[in-house]
Amino acid sequence: MRVKIVGSAAGGGFPQWNCNYRLSRAARRGMPGVRSRTQSSIAVSADGTGWVLFNASPDIRQQIAQASELQPAADAPLRSTPIRAVVLTNADVDHIAGLLSLRERQPFAIYATAQVLATLAANSIFNVLDPAIVPRRLLAPTQEMAICGADGHPTGVIVRSFPVPGKIALYLEQRGDPAADFSSDTGDTIGVRISETGGRGAVFYIPGCARIDAALRARLAGAACLLFDGTVYTDDEMITAGVGQKTGARMGHIAMSGEAGSIAGLADVKIGRRIFIHINNTNPVLDENSAEHAAVKAAGWEVASDGMELEL
């Protein structure tokens, strides 16, 4: 099974279009060790021919252009794609907006939870993806599911989804109640365990997670590879940077560092390879020469970058 990280940044990408924070400026200048990144998405293939996308970011056209595996083969029909399905982990804009770029009456399947499917159904703009051509299928929570293309043919990719602590999408929040708690543990945000038919290895993809609880620790124990929420290094990072007023927790993302952070929370859990993904433009680990990047590496973690490949 091949796993390709096609996007490793959080919403807005890096550098974000309107961000003038020091890291975004460094990326625009081409500073060594500060690499640009598109918004979070991975692609998985069990046979090297058909691919399953996990999340469809607004950068999807650029991501396909940068990944030959996701482009039509030279001998393929005039309208074709190796993308057989898209699995959505939540309804955030940076995970579903790319669906609108796949609107050329090209068959593929969409898999998502009941909450995310309801969000797509409630917004008529997603009807540009005719359900008769692009079927929408329910990801049953905690059950193993074979991912199939629009024609029902198995891709060889197996997914087990599970709810993780998170929050509802920003645009679904009740704007009239700023003190409300928009957290959710019931499937608005999910993680996925990805494997292949007959395979023994698996990768966990959890680009959004608000905290690490006992259930998640138990689920990840023994994992061969984990791609985990690396949005912020410290909870108050955006406030300290002067670019926002929200903490990581308020946005539904656990910090990397600190006693309640993901590095500490998973330190004693047996995991083969640990990789942070979905990294915000204020996170100092984006600078490969920073003390924070060195601390992450010393703790046994890697920082995802666009184009990184894994093989299980």
Short mmCIF file of C-alpha atoms in Angstrom, two decimals:
data_model
loop_
_atom_site.label_atom_id
_atom_site.label_comp_id
_atom_site.label_asym_id
_atom_site.label_seq_id
_atom_site.Cartn_x
_atom_site.Cartn_y
_atom_site.Cartn_z
CA MET A 1 0.00 0.00 0.00
CA ARG A 2 1.32 3.41 -0.99
CA VAL A 3 0.50 6.58 0.91
CA LYS A 4 1.33 9.96 -0.60
CA ILE A 5 0.98 13.19 1.35
CA VAL A 6 -0.41 15.59 -1.23
CA GLY A 7 -1.05 18.41 1.27
CA SER A 8 0.43 18.92 4.74
CA ALA A 9 -0.71 22.39 5.86
CA ALA A 10 -3.78 23.45 7.81
CA GLY A 11 -6.57 25.59 6.35
CA GLY A 12 -5.25 28.40 4.19
CA GLY A 13 -2.06 26.55 3.29
CA PHE A 14 1.43 27.88 3.82
CA PRO A 15 2.03 30.65 3.14
CA GLN A 16 -1.61 31.64 3.54
CA TRP A 17 -2.71 34.14 0.91
CA ASN A 18 -3.25 37.04 3.34
CA CYS A 19 -0.77 36.10 6.07
CA ASN A 20 2.22 38.37 6.64
CA TYR A 21 3.52 36.58 9.74
CA ARG A 22 7.29 35.98 9.78
CA LEU A 23 7.00 32.33 8.67
CA SER A 24 4.83 33.17 5.67
CA ARG A 25 7.24 35.93 4.70
CA ALA A 26 10.14 33.49 4.97
CA ALA A 27 8.34 30.96 2.76
CA ARG A 28 7.68 33.60 0.11
CA ARG A 29 11.35 34.60 0.13
CA GLY A 30 12.37 30.98 -0.36
CA MET A 31 14.26 30.86 2.94
CA PRO A 32 16.14 27.53 3.26
CA GLY A 33 14.32 25.10 5.55
CA VAL A 34 10.94 26.86 5.20
CA ARG A 35 8.95 24.99 2.56
CA SER A 36 5.58 25.98 1.13
CA ARG A 37 2.73 23.54 1.70
CA THR A 38 -0.80 23.01 0.39
CA GLN A 39 -3.81 22.14 2.52
CA SER A 40 -4.10 18.76 4.23
CA SER A 41 -4.87 15.70 2.12
CA ILE A 42 -3.39 12.27 1.51
CA ALA A 43 -3.78 9.78 -1.34
CA VAL A 44 -3.68 6.01 -0.87
CA SER A 45 -3.38 3.20 -3.41
CA ALA A 46 -3.41 -0.56 -2.93
CA ASP A 47 -2.47 -1.36 -6.53
CA GLY A 48 -0.54 1.69 -7.76
CA THR A 49 -3.25 2.44 -10.32
CA GLY A 50 -6.43 3.51 -8.54
CA TRP A 51 -6.21 6.08 -5.76
CA VAL A 52 -8.38 7.07 -2.80
CA LEU A 53 -8.13 10.68 -1.63
CA PHE A 54 -8.61 11.47 2.03
CA ASN A 55 -10.07 14.98 2.11
CA ALA A 56 -10.47 17.25 -0.91
CA SER A 57 -8.74 20.53 -0.19
CA PRO A 58 -9.24 23.83 -2.03
CA ASP A 59 -5.73 23.23 -3.44
CA ILE A 60 -6.72 19.99 -5.14
CA ARG A 61 -6.06 21.18 -8.72
CA GLN A 62 -2.51 22.20 -7.75
CA GLN A 63 -2.04 18.96 -5.82
CA ILE A 64 -3.08 16.84 -8.79
CA ALA A 65 -0.75 18.86 -11.03
CA GLN A 66 2.12 18.08 -8.65
CA ALA A 67 1.36 14.35 -8.35
CA SER A 68 1.57 12.39 -11.60
CA GLU A 69 -0.11 9.42 -9.89
CA LEU A 70 -3.35 11.44 -9.67
CA GLN A 71 -3.34 12.50 -13.32
CA PRO A 72 -4.95 10.66 -16.26
CA ALA A 73 -2.65 8.02 -17.73
CA ALA A 74 -1.24 8.73 -21.19
CA ASP A 75 -3.29 5.90 -22.73
CA ALA A 76 -6.47 6.62 -20.73
CA PRO A 77 -9.73 7.91 -22.27
CA LEU A 78 -10.03 11.63 -23.04
CA ARG A 79 -11.95 12.12 -19.78
CA SER A 80 -10.54 9.98 -16.98
CA THR A 81 -8.95 9.98 -13.55
CA PRO A 82 -7.20 7.44 -11.33
CA ILE A 83 -9.07 8.93 -8.34
CA ARG A 84 -11.68 6.32 -7.46
CA ALA A 85 -13.04 7.77 -4.21
CA VAL A 86 -12.76 10.62 -1.70
CA VAL A 87 -13.06 9.97 2.04
CA LEU A 88 -13.90 13.02 4.20
CA THR A 89 -12.83 13.30 7.84
CA ASN A 90 -15.01 16.33 8.60
CA ALA A 91 -16.90 19.17 6.92
CA ASP A 92 -14.25 21.86 7.29
CA VAL A 93 -13.86 24.08 4.24
CA ASP A 94 -10.24 22.97 3.82
CA HIS A 95 -11.44 19.37 3.55
CA ILE A 96 -14.54 19.61 1.32
CA ALA A 97 -14.16 22.68 -0.91
CA GLY A 98 -11.97 20.75 -3.34
CA LEU A 99 -14.95 18.58 -4.26
CA LEU A 100 -16.22 21.51 -6.32
CA SER A 101 -13.12 21.29 -8.52
CA LEU A 102 -14.00 17.66 -9.33
CA ARG A 103 -17.30 18.62 -10.95
CA GLU A 104 -16.69 17.53 -14.56
CA ARG A 105 -19.20 14.65 -14.52
CA GLN A 106 -16.40 12.25 -13.72
CA PRO A 107 -17.41 9.15 -11.73
CA PHE A 108 -15.92 8.65 -8.28
CA ALA A 109 -17.44 7.95 -4.86
CA ILE A 110 -17.66 10.12 -1.75
CA TYR A 111 -17.49 8.51 1.70
CA ALA A 112 -18.35 10.45 4.85
CA THR A 113 -20.17 10.31 8.17
CA ALA A 114 -23.89 11.06 8.45
CA GLN A 115 -23.10 14.57 9.75
CA VAL A 116 -20.83 15.42 6.82
CA LEU A 117 -23.18 13.92 4.24
CA ALA A 118 -25.99 16.02 5.74
CA THR A 119 -23.87 19.15 5.38
CA LEU A 120 -23.22 18.39 1.70
CA ALA A 121 -26.93 17.69 1.13
CA ALA A 122 -27.94 20.96 2.80
CA ASN A 123 -25.77 23.05 0.46
CA SER A 124 -27.09 22.92 -3.10
CA ILE A 125 -23.77 23.99 -4.62
CA PHE A 126 -22.53 20.42 -4.08
CA ASN A 127 -25.22 19.22 -6.47
CA VAL A 128 -22.74 20.02 -9.26
CA LEU A 129 -21.54 16.54 -8.29
CA ASP A 130 -24.58 14.63 -9.54
CA PRO A 131 -25.22 11.79 -7.05
CA ALA A 132 -26.13 9.57 -10.02
CA ILE A 133 -22.52 9.94 -11.20
CA VAL A 134 -20.76 10.62 -7.90
CA PRO A 135 -22.50 8.47 -5.27
CA ARG A 136 -22.38 9.53 -1.63
CA ARG A 137 -21.85 6.65 0.77
CA LEU A 138 -22.09 6.45 4.54
CA LEU A 139 -19.00 5.65 6.56
CA ALA A 140 -20.39 3.47 9.32
CA PRO A 141 -18.66 4.41 12.58
CA THR A 142 -16.10 1.92 13.96
CA GLN A 143 -16.87 -0.59 11.20
CA GLU A 144 -14.33 -1.78 8.64
CA MET A 145 -15.39 -0.80 5.12
CA ALA A 146 -13.97 -1.63 1.71
CA ILE A 147 -13.71 1.57 -0.32
CA CYS A 148 -15.13 1.15 -3.82
CA GLY A 149 -15.26 3.34 -6.88
CA ALA A 150 -18.46 4.75 -8.31
CA ASP A 151 -18.98 1.49 -10.21
CA GLY A 152 -18.81 -0.53 -7.01
CA HIS A 153 -15.45 -2.06 -7.90
CA PRO A 154 -13.21 -2.43 -4.80
CA THR A 155 -10.09 -0.29 -4.69
CA GLY A 156 -8.35 -2.66 -2.29
CA VAL A 157 -8.27 0.12 0.33
CA ILE A 158 -9.95 -0.70 3.64
CA VAL A 159 -11.06 2.02 6.08
CA ARG A 160 -12.21 1.85 9.67
CA SER A 161 -13.49 5.24 10.84
CA PHE A 162 -13.90 6.33 14.44
CA PRO A 163 -14.96 9.56 16.15
CA VAL A 164 -12.28 11.70 17.77
CA PRO A 165 -12.68 14.75 20.01
CA GLY A 166 -13.14 17.77 17.77
CA LYS A 167 -15.66 20.45 16.88
CA ILE A 168 -18.24 21.29 14.25
CA ALA A 169 -17.14 23.19 11.15
CA LEU A 170 -16.61 26.93 11.66
CA TYR A 171 -19.43 27.93 9.29
CA LEU A 172 -21.88 25.77 11.27
CA GLU A 173 -21.24 27.58 14.55
CA GLN A 174 -23.99 29.76 16.01
CA ARG A 175 -22.48 33.19 15.52
CA GLY A 176 -24.93 34.82 17.96
CA ASP A 177 -23.52 32.86 20.89
CA PRO A 178 -19.74 33.44 21.08
CA ALA A 179 -19.49 31.71 24.47
CA ALA A 180 -21.07 28.48 23.24
CA ASP A 181 -19.19 25.21 23.28
CA PHE A 182 -18.92 23.90 19.72
CA SER A 183 -16.96 20.79 20.61
CA SER A 184 -18.15 17.42 19.37
CA ASP A 185 -17.23 13.82 20.14
CA THR A 186 -19.97 12.21 18.07
CA GLY A 187 -18.58 12.04 14.55
CA ASP A 188 -18.37 15.62 13.29
CA THR A 189 -14.64 14.90 13.23
CA ILE A 190 -13.26 11.42 12.64
CA GLY A 191 -9.99 9.59 12.35
CA VAL A 192 -9.45 6.70 9.97
CA ARG A 193 -7.42 3.52 10.06
CA ILE A 194 -6.32 2.74 6.49
CA SER A 195 -5.15 -0.67 5.33
CA GLU A 196 -5.29 -2.82 2.21
CA THR A 197 -7.06 -6.07 1.49
CA GLY A 198 -4.93 -8.87 2.89
CA GLY A 199 -2.33 -6.47 4.26
CA ARG A 200 -1.00 -6.45 7.80
CA GLY A 201 0.20 -2.86 8.13
CA ALA A 202 -2.05 0.16 8.60
CA VAL A 203 -1.73 3.92 8.80
CA PHE A 204 -3.90 6.15 10.99
CA TYR A 205 -4.86 9.54 9.56
CA ILE A 206 -6.18 12.04 12.14
CA PRO A 207 -5.74 15.59 10.79
CA GLY A 208 -8.03 17.12 13.42
CA CYS A 209 -8.16 16.18 17.12
CA ALA A 210 -8.97 18.30 20.16
CA ARG A 211 -7.52 16.04 22.86
CA ILE A 212 -6.09 12.59 23.48
CA ASP A 213 -8.28 10.35 25.61
CA ALA A 214 -7.93 6.78 26.82
CA ALA A 215 -9.99 5.40 23.93
CA LEU A 216 -7.74 7.02 21.33
CA ARG A 217 -4.56 5.88 23.09
CA ALA A 218 -5.85 2.31 23.13
CA ARG A 219 -6.82 2.48 19.45
CA LEU A 220 -3.41 3.73 18.38
CA ALA A 221 -1.41 1.21 20.41
CA GLY A 222 0.68 -0.89 18.04
CA ALA A 223 0.06 1.32 14.99
CA ALA A 224 2.67 1.06 12.25
CA CYS A 225 2.26 4.71 11.28
CA LEU A 226 0.32 7.73 12.55
CA LEU A 227 -0.41 10.95 10.65
CA PHE A 228 -1.66 13.25 13.40
CA ASP A 229 -2.98 16.77 13.94
CA GLY A 230 -0.01 19.14 14.11
CA THR A 231 -1.91 22.41 13.72
CA VAL A 232 -0.24 24.36 16.52
CA TYR A 233 2.89 23.92 18.62
CA THR A 234 1.47 25.81 21.62
CA ASP A 235 -2.20 26.32 22.43
CA ASP A 236 -1.96 30.15 22.45
CA GLU A 237 0.25 30.28 19.37
CA MET A 238 -2.03 32.39 17.16
CA ILE A 239 -2.64 34.89 19.98
CA THR A 240 1.09 35.20 20.72
CA ALA A 241 1.82 35.63 17.00
CA GLY A 242 -0.73 38.46 16.88
CA VAL A 243 -2.70 36.97 14.00
CA GLY A 244 -5.82 35.74 15.81
CA GLN A 245 -7.73 35.50 19.08
CA LYS A 246 -8.46 31.77 19.18
CA THR A 247 -6.55 29.08 20.98
CA GLY A 248 -5.83 25.76 19.35
CA ALA A 249 -8.37 24.13 21.67
CA ARG A 250 -11.06 26.62 20.59
CA MET A 251 -10.39 25.61 16.98
CA GLY A 252 -10.64 21.90 17.85
CA HIS A 253 -6.89 21.18 17.67
CA ILE A 254 -4.57 19.87 20.35
CA ALA A 255 -1.15 21.50 20.72
CA MET A 256 2.01 19.52 20.03
CA SER A 257 3.82 20.65 23.17
CA GLY A 258 2.97 20.92 26.87
CA GLU A 259 1.72 18.49 29.48
CA ALA A 260 -1.65 18.22 27.71
CA GLY A 261 -0.12 18.15 24.24
CA SER A 262 0.06 15.31 21.76
CA ILE A 263 3.79 14.60 22.17
CA ALA A 264 3.33 13.99 25.90
CA GLY A 265 -0.06 12.31 25.49
CA LEU A 266 1.27 9.68 23.08
CA ALA A 267 4.82 9.35 24.42
CA ASP A 268 4.29 5.93 25.97
CA VAL A 269 2.02 4.54 23.24
CA LYS A 270 3.75 2.04 20.95
CA ILE A 271 3.60 3.62 17.47
CA GLY A 272 6.02 2.83 14.67
CA ARG A 273 6.27 6.10 12.76
CA ARG A 274 4.82 9.40 14.03
CA ILE A 275 4.22 12.26 11.60
CA PHE A 276 2.57 15.62 12.24
CA ILE A 277 0.27 16.85 9.46
CA HIS A 278 -2.25 19.72 9.06
CA ILE A 279 0.27 22.34 10.21
CA ASN A 280 -0.83 25.95 10.66
CA ASN A 281 1.09 28.86 9.15
CA THR A 282 2.01 30.12 12.66
CA ASN A 283 3.58 26.83 13.82
CA PRO A 284 7.33 27.33 14.35
CA VAL A 285 8.09 23.72 13.34
CA LEU A 286 7.60 24.91 9.75
CA ASP A 287 11.10 26.33 10.08
CA GLU A 288 13.36 23.29 9.93
CA ASN A 289 16.13 25.28 11.65
CA SER A 290 13.99 26.18 14.68
CA ALA A 291 14.34 24.87 18.23
CA GLU A 292 10.74 23.67 18.05
CA HIS A 293 11.43 21.57 14.95
CA ALA A 294 14.44 20.06 16.70
CA ALA A 295 12.34 19.31 19.80
CA VAL A 296 9.72 17.51 17.72
CA LYS A 297 12.39 15.39 16.04
CA ALA A 298 14.02 14.62 19.39
CA ALA A 299 10.66 13.35 20.64
CA GLY A 300 10.52 10.87 17.76
CA TRP A 301 8.16 12.78 15.46
CA GLU A 302 8.47 13.89 11.84
CA VAL A 303 6.91 16.95 10.22
CA ALA A 304 4.99 16.19 7.04
CA SER A 305 5.73 17.97 3.79
CA ASP A 306 3.97 17.86 0.45
CA GLY A 307 5.10 14.93 -1.68
CA MET A 308 6.26 12.76 1.22
CA GLU A 309 5.60 9.07 0.52
CA LEU A 310 5.08 6.08 2.79
CA GLU A 311 4.91 2.42 1.89
CA LEU A 312 3.37 -0.26 4.07
#
